[in-house]
Amino acid sequence: MGESVVTPRTLKGTRGSPGIAIGLAYVVDRGKIKVPMRLIMPKLVPFEKARFRTSIHTSLRQLETALDREIGDDHKEILDAHLAWLSDEYMIREVETLIESERINAEWAVKKLLDQLIASIDAGTESERQARSDLFHEVGDRIIRNLMGAQQESVETVPEGVILVAHDFTPADMAHVDRTRVAGMAMDIGGPTSHTCILARGMELPTIVGLDHVSNEVQTGDVLVLDADDGRVYVNPPLAVLDDYQERARRLDEQLQELLKLKDVECKTADGVSIQLQANIELLEELGIMEEHGIKDIGLFRSEFLFLMKGGAADEDEQYELYSLLLRNLGPEHCVTIRTLDLGWDKVYAGMDMQPETNPAMGLRAIRFCLDREDLFKDQLRALLRASIHGRMRIMFPMISGIDELREAKNILEEVQQELELEGAAYSDNVEIGIMIEVPSAVMMADILADEADFFSIGTNDLIQYSLAIDRENEHVAHLYTPAHVAILRMIESTVKAGRAAGIEVAMCGEMAGDIQMTMLLLGLGVTCFSANPPAALKVKQLIRKIDTAEARNFAKRVMALSSSEDIANFIRREMNKRYPEIFANHNWTI
Ligand code: PEP
Ligand code: MG
């Protein structure tokens, strides 16, 4: 028998979410499956029908397994729709009739029926038609893949402990990743501040992006060690490397357990100044992660994930349910900052009805999209206001670039309030209205915006992207993307000053807020409210408790006297290592 030799290889990319993962590769094939067409002999018709029935059973079982897992309502709804279709007697009968009358193989019969059904969809809005067509495609794809014994494209049902490998994973894919089954992720493309990586960090899922050809170079079943801190993937490594990483993973776990002991202690500086710590979350399910890490308020709820998860627009009542649940779960003493839809660019749901854009990051995204699709925006505002009676809600508009946009959004909000009053529907009149500061023009006029906003939250992910002209998603310029840039630091400083002068809160919810490399500097610049994914927030708390605010101010003054990013990064590295060696000794610096 021939022996196959596996050669160890190392691939280099960029850290998307920290940590170490060891497991077998599971390459997610995103290519379209080529459906074979065969004519069959009459005596094989019963066999072909039986094959078709078996693939229906397999598909049903796969979906039922996915449903058995703890998943959110929206995901459940999608799976339920798939299940209903798979059990549809009409569909089953029609495929069997095609097999018999045209004497074709089951794969081709399924494809033929679904093509006919898709062509005949004519009722409903454009997005409803698209959603229906997607449903047919997805269900058909599953049946055909099972008929052919092909791997499922979906990430929802994968073997336990695998490392997912693909050319790319979208934020919508992430909504379907089961954290209890997946140990890590590796992708050909992407930058570390992409929404996919932000989600991976929230899930504590070690992830490496920008690996170029990992999806071609790795095969399902290869042994992988993902050193996400260092951005390296070891493919079929020698035993010594495996042992070493097993030991490192064990130590990391010990550190995490230590960190979790801080979950209930107050977030105060060493000299006793209280600092607010809030969570960035996307899905209702993450309330559990918040609780595990002792974070009680939400500084950023990315509401568009309901739409991405569902694969379609959520109506007012669905949104109302979700927001009410969030508020009720956190209780009236904790604030829930819900950001209105930041759709467009990389966050597009199936059937969203968007025209192609040459430059979508600067296109119809976030508040611009909402002002353009007033019906969708109003649905969300109605849902938000109706849910506001269940707790302490704050509404936040994303990507505000000027006062006119803010006024327009607030006018629509007022119209919605009037509508609700006429209908006799209750809403709280205590809802604060804030904005994200993530476009450079908003920084330049923060004093003006502060007069008409109740709070600011600095979104450094986009602020860096738009100020330094660096695409967050592009691995080729990822090395230029740095928070340690004097322009960015000045913007943060001036936003904090403008907010203070107007007496409004200035929080930060960009990734910089959860980056311990920047915590001392941010404190020194006057940031007093940090919103980050719960695991990162706990690390920030650990550090804040060691920092003296007067020292932080002095530290910031010294940093602000520097002009090059390299000097700033060197200064931060040196000083943090010296002052807090217990935290930074083995730190993998990214600045
Ligand atoms: C940001 O831009 O910093 C932010 C928090 O928003 P998002 O990452 O969702 O674009
Ligand atoms: Mg943003």
Short mmCIF file of C-alpha atoms in Angstrom, two decimals, residues 81-82 85 88 90-91 110-111 113-121 129-144:
data_model
loop_
_atom_site.label_atom_id
_atom_site.label_comp_id
_atom_site.label_asym_id
_atom_site.label_seq_id
_atom_site.Cartn_x
_atom_site.Cartn_y
_atom_site.Cartn_z
CA ALA A 81 -38.56 27.42 6.76
CA HIS A 82 -36.01 24.97 5.31
CA TRP A 85 -39.81 22.95 2.42
CA ASP A 88 -43.35 19.60 1.38
CA TYR A 90 -45.78 18.83 -3.48
CA MET A 91 -42.02 19.27 -3.90
CA VAL A 110 -34.26 18.63 -8.10
CA LYS A 111 -32.45 21.34 -10.00
CA LEU A 113 -37.98 21.75 -10.34
CA LEU A 114 -36.29 24.48 -8.32
CA ASP A 115 -35.37 26.40 -11.48
CA GLN A 116 -39.02 26.26 -12.54
CA LEU A 117 -40.21 27.38 -9.12
CA ILE A 118 -37.71 30.24 -8.95
CA ALA A 119 -38.71 31.42 -12.43
CA SER A 120 -42.36 31.48 -11.43
CA ILE A 121 -41.97 33.63 -8.29
CA ARG A 129 -39.08 37.49 -4.00
CA GLN A 130 -35.33 37.36 -3.43
CA ALA A 131 -35.79 35.74 -0.01
CA ARG A 132 -38.01 33.07 -1.56
CA SER A 133 -35.53 32.43 -4.31
CA ASP A 134 -32.70 32.15 -1.73
CA LEU A 135 -34.76 29.65 0.22
CA PHE A 136 -35.22 27.46 -2.88
CA HIS A 137 -31.53 27.71 -3.73
CA GLU A 138 -30.38 26.83 -0.22
CA VAL A 139 -32.76 23.89 0.20
CA GLY A 140 -31.98 22.61 -3.30
CA ASP A 141 -28.26 22.93 -2.68
CA ARG A 142 -28.54 20.89 0.49
CA ILE A 143 -30.51 18.06 -1.17
CA ILE A 144 -28.16 17.94 -4.17
#
